[in-house]
Amino acid sequence: MKDELKRIREYLMTGVSYMIPIVVIGGVLIAFSIALSGVQPGKGAVVTNPILKNMMDVGSAAFSMMVPVLAGFIAYAIADRPGIAPGLVGGVLSNNIKAGFLGGIVAGFIAGYVARWIKSWKVNKNLKPIMPIFVIPILSSLIVGALMIYVLGNPISSLMTSMTNGLKSMSSGNSILLAILMAAMIAFDMGGPVNKVAFMFGAAMIGEGIYTVMGPVAAAICIPPLGMGVATLLAPNKYTRTEKDAGKGALAMGLIGITEGAIPFAAADPLRVIPSIMTGSAVGGAIAAIGKVGDHAPHGGPIVLPVVDNRIWFVIAVIAGITVTSVMVNALKKPVSEEMEETSSLGM
């Protein structure tokens, strides 16, 4: 059991190490385009300059590849080359059904294990040459696709609807409790379906002239990447070389309100990272609610400060959330072993 858990961690790290450059490309290019364009009240990040728009398009294209690359190379680590194609297909389907990076991880493992199982079949020697280029990819992709669409698709859609209705019912009650819940949702899957429900609800409230719902969300948006970036600086011995490099990109992304900057860390170590960033974001959201922080733009991070009400409280909330996240995750993590460092380096 211990050996199998170790192998699962290695599979995850392989996927993460190939994904990190994609995250950095997408996040940094989008961050630069937004930073140079700024945000507008009620509209959020509006990029109109043609050059900056092209830069943002390149970044968005890279971001669209993030989950497929993660899934594809998790499957590759499990089944070798025959796992790549079904893993990529599973990752694209995860994007299509809005399952986020968590869905991508599931797709990658399904594709990898299915491809490895089919690869183990005893077949006629005349069929062996076409197995890795025809039989394994097609059968694996069909199985992964069926599971992603029919098993995961409907539950995710139903969950998003029920969460939206739940937030609406809470909006007339305790603002601090609502802020804690929404901030934790923002951090949970960092751009995935749960995150999107909280974000879209906050953005919808701006249209109603209620800015104190988006305020805590705006603070929570930047805490996961900034918290993980700071964590790598505080305890570098607890992170692989690729994670430390990702930490630098995460800091840049956090400043511009790109929560996805924390995904490489969560994908590599979800049991320690996700509770830490959720706790940090919840603390930041609660403080923002106490300080009645309002955000007039559907965006987050320090870049929205020009359109934020009660800015001092916003800054306090973000700093508190970063502190909680970085201290908690480093307390939970153990120093990286030489073996794990080698696994990370091989992935790159």
Short mmCIF file of C-alpha atoms in Angstrom, two decimals:
data_model
loop_
_atom_site.label_atom_id
_atom_site.label_comp_id
_atom_site.label_asym_id
_atom_site.label_seq_id
_atom_site.Cartn_x
_atom_site.Cartn_y
_atom_site.Cartn_z
CA MET A 1 0.00 0.00 0.00
CA LYS A 2 2.80 2.38 0.93
CA ASP A 3 4.61 1.63 -2.35
CA GLU A 4 1.43 2.22 -4.35
CA LEU A 5 0.84 5.60 -2.67
CA LYS A 6 4.44 6.50 -3.47
CA ARG A 7 3.89 5.59 -7.13
CA ILE A 8 0.68 7.64 -7.24
CA ARG A 9 2.62 10.63 -5.91
CA GLU A 10 5.25 10.09 -8.60
CA TYR A 11 2.56 9.94 -11.30
CA LEU A 12 1.11 13.21 -10.01
CA MET A 13 4.51 14.90 -9.90
CA THR A 14 5.23 13.87 -13.49
CA GLY A 15 1.99 15.47 -14.65
CA VAL A 16 2.64 18.57 -12.56
CA SER A 17 6.21 19.02 -13.79
CA TYR A 18 5.05 19.06 -17.42
CA MET A 19 2.13 21.35 -16.57
CA ILE A 20 4.13 24.02 -14.71
CA PRO A 21 5.63 25.70 -17.83
CA ILE A 22 2.11 25.89 -19.32
CA VAL A 23 0.77 27.53 -16.15
CA VAL A 24 3.65 30.00 -16.08
CA ILE A 25 3.28 30.92 -19.77
CA GLY A 26 -0.47 31.42 -19.45
CA GLY A 27 -0.47 33.11 -16.08
CA VAL A 28 2.39 35.52 -16.68
CA LEU A 29 1.23 36.62 -20.14
CA ILE A 30 -2.34 37.17 -18.92
CA ALA A 31 -0.99 38.94 -15.83
CA PHE A 32 1.13 41.33 -17.91
CA SER A 33 -1.71 42.12 -20.29
CA ILE A 34 -4.08 42.88 -17.41
CA ALA A 35 -1.47 44.80 -15.40
CA LEU A 36 -0.71 47.07 -18.34
CA SER A 37 -4.41 47.58 -19.09
CA GLY A 38 -5.82 47.87 -15.56
CA VAL A 39 -9.35 47.21 -14.36
CA GLN A 40 -12.54 49.25 -14.73
CA PRO A 41 -15.40 49.62 -12.22
CA GLY A 42 -18.19 47.20 -13.02
CA LYS A 43 -16.28 45.65 -15.94
CA GLY A 44 -13.16 44.14 -14.43
CA ALA A 45 -10.06 43.55 -16.53
CA VAL A 46 -10.63 45.11 -19.95
CA VAL A 47 -7.79 44.67 -22.46
CA THR A 48 -8.27 46.81 -25.57
CA ASN A 49 -4.75 47.46 -26.85
CA PRO A 50 -4.20 45.12 -29.86
CA ILE A 51 -0.72 44.02 -28.78
CA LEU A 52 -1.83 43.37 -25.19
CA LYS A 53 -4.95 41.61 -26.51
CA ASN A 54 -2.74 39.28 -28.57
CA MET A 55 -0.56 38.67 -25.53
CA MET A 56 -3.64 37.78 -23.52
CA ASP A 57 -4.86 35.46 -26.28
CA VAL A 58 -1.54 33.59 -26.23
CA GLY A 59 -1.77 33.30 -22.46
CA SER A 60 -5.36 32.09 -22.65
CA ALA A 61 -4.36 29.48 -25.24
CA ALA A 62 -1.65 28.23 -22.89
CA PHE A 63 -4.09 28.12 -19.99
CA SER A 64 -6.54 26.06 -22.06
CA MET A 65 -3.79 23.42 -22.39
CA MET A 66 -3.07 23.25 -18.66
CA VAL A 67 -5.56 20.53 -17.65
CA PRO A 68 -5.03 18.37 -20.78
CA VAL A 69 -1.25 18.44 -20.26
CA LEU A 70 -1.67 17.52 -16.59
CA ALA A 71 -3.97 14.61 -17.44
CA GLY A 72 -1.91 13.50 -20.43
CA PHE A 73 1.35 13.23 -18.55
CA ILE A 74 -0.18 11.60 -15.48
CA ALA A 75 -1.42 8.94 -17.90
CA TYR A 76 2.02 8.86 -19.57
CA ALA A 77 3.69 8.20 -16.21
CA ILE A 78 1.34 5.25 -15.62
CA ALA A 79 1.16 3.65 -19.07
CA ASP A 80 4.05 5.23 -21.00
CA ARG A 81 3.38 6.62 -24.50
CA PRO A 82 0.06 4.80 -25.11
CA GLY A 83 -1.39 6.77 -22.17
CA ILE A 84 -0.68 10.24 -23.55
CA ALA A 85 -3.48 10.49 -26.15
CA PRO A 86 -6.34 9.23 -23.95
CA GLY A 87 -5.01 11.36 -21.10
CA LEU A 88 -5.06 14.48 -23.28
CA VAL A 89 -8.59 13.64 -24.44
CA GLY A 90 -9.70 13.19 -20.83
CA GLY A 91 -8.15 16.54 -19.92
CA VAL A 92 -9.97 18.35 -22.72
CA LEU A 93 -13.24 16.73 -21.64
CA SER A 94 -12.55 17.88 -18.07
CA ASN A 95 -12.33 21.43 -19.43
CA ASN A 96 -15.53 20.95 -21.43
CA ILE A 97 -17.60 19.74 -18.46
CA LYS A 98 -16.03 22.45 -16.25
CA ALA A 99 -14.45 19.91 -13.90
CA GLY A 100 -11.21 21.89 -13.55
CA PHE A 101 -7.82 20.50 -12.59
CA LEU A 102 -9.35 18.00 -10.12
CA GLY A 103 -11.30 16.48 -13.00
CA GLY A 104 -8.07 16.48 -15.00
CA ILE A 105 -6.32 14.47 -12.31
CA VAL A 106 -9.18 11.95 -12.30
CA ALA A 107 -9.10 11.76 -16.11
CA GLY A 108 -5.34 11.25 -16.13
CA PHE A 109 -5.46 8.35 -13.69
CA ILE A 110 -8.39 6.70 -15.46
CA ALA A 111 -6.66 7.03 -18.85
CA GLY A 112 -3.35 5.78 -17.51
CA TYR A 113 -4.68 2.72 -15.73
CA VAL A 114 -7.06 1.81 -18.57
CA ALA A 115 -4.29 2.16 -21.16
CA ARG A 116 -1.93 0.08 -19.03
CA TRP A 117 -4.61 -2.60 -18.61
CA ILE A 118 -5.30 -2.79 -22.36
CA LYS A 119 -1.56 -2.82 -23.02
CA SER A 120 -1.30 -5.97 -20.88
CA TRP A 121 -3.73 -7.92 -23.04
CA LYS A 122 -2.40 -11.04 -24.75
CA VAL A 123 -3.04 -10.48 -28.44
CA ASN A 124 -2.13 -12.12 -31.71
CA LYS A 125 1.34 -11.11 -32.90
CA ASN A 126 -0.21 -9.59 -36.03
CA LEU A 127 -2.18 -7.14 -33.87
CA LYS A 128 0.75 -6.06 -31.69
CA PRO A 129 2.07 -3.36 -34.08
CA ILE A 130 -1.28 -1.54 -34.16
CA MET A 131 -2.04 -1.82 -30.43
CA PRO A 132 -0.17 1.34 -29.28
CA ILE A 133 -1.28 3.54 -32.20
CA PHE A 134 -4.82 2.32 -32.80
CA VAL A 135 -6.41 -0.06 -30.30
CA ILE A 136 -5.11 1.34 -26.98
CA PRO A 137 -5.73 5.07 -27.73
CA ILE A 138 -9.22 4.51 -29.16
CA LEU A 139 -10.51 2.13 -26.51
CA SER A 140 -8.93 4.11 -23.67
CA SER A 141 -10.35 7.39 -24.98
CA LEU A 142 -13.84 5.92 -25.34
CA ILE A 143 -13.77 4.60 -21.76
CA VAL A 144 -12.38 7.86 -20.36
CA GLY A 145 -14.86 9.90 -22.40
CA ALA A 146 -17.85 7.86 -21.25
CA LEU A 147 -16.85 8.16 -17.59
CA MET A 148 -16.13 11.90 -17.82
CA ILE A 149 -19.34 12.75 -19.69
CA TYR A 150 -21.88 10.36 -18.17
CA VAL A 151 -20.49 9.82 -14.66
CA LEU A 152 -18.89 13.18 -13.80
CA GLY A 153 -20.74 15.63 -16.08
CA ASN A 154 -24.26 15.60 -14.60
CA PRO A 155 -23.19 15.56 -10.92
CA ILE A 156 -20.92 18.57 -11.49
CA SER A 157 -23.73 20.49 -13.24
CA SER A 158 -26.19 19.65 -10.44
CA LEU A 159 -23.64 20.61 -7.78
CA MET A 160 -23.06 24.02 -9.37
CA THR A 161 -26.80 24.72 -9.47
CA SER A 162 -27.33 23.71 -5.86
CA MET A 163 -24.33 25.77 -4.67
CA THR A 164 -25.59 28.86 -6.51
CA ASN A 165 -29.03 28.47 -4.92
CA GLY A 166 -27.42 27.97 -1.51
CA LEU A 167 -25.39 31.18 -1.83
CA LYS A 168 -28.51 33.10 -2.85
CA SER A 169 -30.35 31.88 0.23
CA MET A 170 -27.44 32.93 2.46
CA SER A 171 -27.00 36.39 0.93
CA SER A 172 -29.63 37.94 3.18
CA GLY A 173 -28.11 36.44 6.35
CA ASN A 174 -24.72 36.60 8.06
CA SER A 175 -22.29 38.43 5.74
CA ILE A 176 -19.20 37.07 7.50
CA LEU A 177 -20.36 33.45 7.22
CA LEU A 178 -21.18 34.01 3.54
CA ALA A 179 -17.73 35.54 2.97
CA ILE A 180 -15.99 32.59 4.66
CA LEU A 181 -17.92 30.09 2.54
CA MET A 182 -17.35 31.94 -0.73
CA ALA A 183 -13.65 32.49 -0.02
CA ALA A 184 -13.16 28.79 0.74
CA MET A 185 -14.98 27.92 -2.50
CA ILE A 186 -12.69 30.26 -4.44
CA ALA A 187 -9.63 28.42 -3.10
CA PHE A 188 -10.99 24.88 -3.33
CA ASP A 189 -10.42 24.22 -7.02
CA MET A 190 -8.79 27.49 -8.19
CA GLY A 191 -10.76 28.24 -11.33
CA GLY A 192 -12.80 25.04 -11.37
CA PRO A 193 -16.58 24.70 -11.01
CA VAL A 194 -16.75 25.44 -7.27
CA ASN A 195 -14.56 28.52 -7.72
CA LYS A 196 -16.68 29.71 -10.65
CA VAL A 197 -19.93 29.48 -8.67
CA ALA A 198 -18.57 31.78 -5.95
CA PHE A 199 -16.96 34.16 -8.45
CA MET A 200 -20.04 34.46 -10.67
CA PHE A 201 -22.25 35.05 -7.63
CA GLY A 202 -19.97 37.86 -6.45
CA ALA A 203 -19.89 39.34 -9.96
CA ALA A 204 -23.69 39.15 -10.19
CA MET A 205 -24.00 41.11 -6.95
CA ILE A 206 -21.99 43.95 -8.52
CA GLY A 207 -24.77 44.24 -11.10
CA GLU A 208 -27.22 44.60 -8.20
CA GLY A 209 -25.15 47.44 -6.73
CA ILE A 210 -23.91 45.26 -3.83
CA TYR A 211 -20.10 45.43 -3.77
CA THR A 212 -19.40 43.92 -0.35
CA VAL A 213 -19.96 40.38 -1.66
CA MET A 214 -17.28 40.68 -4.33
CA GLY A 215 -14.91 42.35 -1.84
CA PRO A 216 -14.13 39.19 0.18
CA VAL A 217 -14.03 37.19 -3.07
CA ALA A 218 -11.46 39.62 -4.52
CA ALA A 219 -9.27 39.13 -1.45
CA ALA A 220 -9.65 35.35 -1.56
CA ILE A 221 -8.77 35.15 -5.25
CA CYS A 222 -5.15 36.16 -4.76
CA ILE A 223 -4.42 34.39 -1.46
CA PRO A 224 -3.74 30.84 -2.81
CA PRO A 225 -1.02 31.81 -5.34
CA LEU A 226 0.53 34.47 -3.11
CA GLY A 227 0.39 32.18 -0.07
CA MET A 228 2.07 29.30 -1.92
CA GLY A 229 4.64 31.61 -3.48
CA VAL A 230 5.56 32.97 -0.04
CA ALA A 231 5.60 29.41 1.36
CA THR A 232 8.30 28.38 -1.13
CA LEU A 233 10.41 31.34 -0.01
CA LEU A 234 9.96 30.60 3.70
CA ALA A 235 10.75 26.88 3.51
CA PRO A 236 12.54 26.10 0.23
CA ASN A 237 13.66 22.68 1.49
CA LYS A 238 10.02 21.53 1.45
CA TYR A 239 9.57 22.09 -2.28
CA THR A 240 11.09 20.58 -5.39
CA ARG A 241 13.07 22.71 -7.79
CA THR A 242 10.14 22.87 -10.21
CA GLU A 243 7.78 23.90 -7.39
CA LYS A 244 10.15 26.69 -6.34
CA ASP A 245 10.19 27.92 -9.92
CA ALA A 246 6.38 27.72 -9.95
CA GLY A 247 6.36 29.76 -6.74
CA LYS A 248 7.91 32.72 -8.55
CA GLY A 249 5.25 32.55 -11.24
CA ALA A 250 2.56 32.18 -8.56
CA LEU A 251 3.64 35.43 -6.92
CA ALA A 252 3.29 37.29 -10.22
CA MET A 253 -0.09 35.69 -10.91
CA GLY A 254 -1.38 36.38 -7.42
CA LEU A 255 -0.68 40.10 -7.73
CA ILE A 256 -2.93 40.20 -10.79
CA GLY A 257 -5.63 37.99 -9.30
CA ILE A 258 -4.99 34.68 -11.09
CA THR A 259 -5.87 31.96 -8.58
CA GLU A 260 -4.69 29.22 -10.96
CA GLY A 261 -1.10 30.05 -9.99
CA ALA A 262 -1.54 27.71 -7.01
CA ILE A 263 -2.74 24.74 -9.08
CA PRO A 264 0.70 23.09 -9.54
CA PHE A 265 1.09 22.88 -5.76
CA ALA A 266 -2.44 21.59 -5.20
CA ALA A 267 -2.10 19.00 -7.96
CA ALA A 268 1.18 17.71 -6.52
CA ASP A 269 0.06 17.61 -2.89
CA PRO A 270 -3.72 18.13 -2.65
CA LEU A 271 -4.19 16.79 0.90
CA ARG A 272 -1.88 19.42 2.39
CA VAL A 273 -2.19 22.31 -0.02
CA ILE A 274 -5.96 22.53 -0.58
CA PRO A 275 -6.90 22.70 3.16
CA SER A 276 -4.15 25.31 3.68
CA ILE A 277 -5.24 27.62 0.88
CA MET A 278 -8.91 27.19 1.79
CA THR A 279 -8.18 28.12 5.41
CA GLY A 280 -6.07 31.12 4.40
CA SER A 281 -8.67 32.35 1.93
CA ALA A 282 -11.49 31.86 4.46
CA VAL A 283 -9.57 33.96 7.02
CA GLY A 284 -8.94 36.66 4.40
CA GLY A 285 -12.58 36.60 3.32
CA ALA A 286 -13.81 36.92 6.91
CA ILE A 287 -11.55 39.90 7.60
CA ALA A 288 -12.65 41.57 4.36
CA ALA A 289 -16.29 41.10 5.39
CA ILE A 290 -15.62 42.51 8.87
CA GLY A 291 -13.97 45.54 7.24
CA LYS A 292 -16.87 45.88 4.76
CA VAL A 293 -14.52 45.67 1.79
CA GLY A 294 -16.30 46.38 -1.49
CA ASP A 295 -15.04 45.61 -4.98
CA HIS A 296 -16.55 47.42 -7.96
CA ALA A 297 -14.92 45.15 -10.56
CA PRO A 298 -15.46 41.43 -11.21
CA HIS A 299 -11.81 40.63 -10.60
CA GLY A 300 -9.47 40.15 -7.65
CA GLY A 301 -6.00 40.63 -6.28
CA PRO A 302 -4.05 43.80 -5.52
CA ILE A 303 -4.61 45.04 -9.08
CA VAL A 304 -8.22 45.92 -8.17
CA LEU A 305 -7.18 48.27 -5.33
CA PRO A 306 -8.12 51.39 -7.35
CA VAL A 307 -11.77 50.23 -7.43
CA VAL A 308 -11.95 48.80 -3.88
CA ASP A 309 -13.78 50.34 -0.92
CA ASN A 310 -11.98 50.21 2.46
CA ARG A 311 -8.60 49.42 0.92
CA ILE A 312 -6.72 49.15 4.21
CA TRP A 313 -8.99 46.32 5.29
CA PHE A 314 -8.47 44.67 1.90
CA VAL A 315 -4.69 44.74 2.35
CA ILE A 316 -4.98 43.44 5.92
CA ALA A 317 -7.24 40.61 4.75
CA VAL A 318 -4.85 39.55 1.99
CA ILE A 319 -1.78 39.67 4.24
CA ALA A 320 -3.56 37.66 6.94
CA GLY A 321 -4.67 35.06 4.41
CA ILE A 322 -1.18 34.75 2.93
CA THR A 323 0.29 34.32 6.40
CA VAL A 324 -2.17 31.60 7.41
CA THR A 325 -1.73 29.73 4.12
CA SER A 326 2.06 29.78 4.07
CA VAL A 327 2.50 28.91 7.76
CA MET A 328 -0.11 26.13 7.66
CA VAL A 329 1.13 24.45 4.48
CA ASN A 330 4.76 24.55 5.62
CA ALA A 331 3.78 23.10 8.99
CA LEU A 332 2.04 20.21 7.20
CA LYS A 333 4.73 19.54 4.62
CA LYS A 334 7.89 17.52 5.14
CA PRO A 335 11.29 18.28 3.57
CA VAL A 336 11.59 17.00 0.01
CA SER A 337 13.59 13.80 -0.34
CA GLU A 338 16.42 13.53 -2.86
CA GLU A 339 14.42 10.83 -4.66
CA MET A 340 11.42 13.12 -5.10
CA GLU A 341 13.70 15.92 -6.30
CA GLU A 342 15.09 13.57 -8.94
CA THR A 343 11.56 12.57 -10.02
CA SER A 344 10.66 16.24 -10.45
CA SER A 345 13.83 16.94 -12.44
CA LEU A 346 13.19 13.98 -14.76
CA GLY A 347 9.68 15.26 -15.41
CA MET A 348 11.08 18.57 -16.56
#
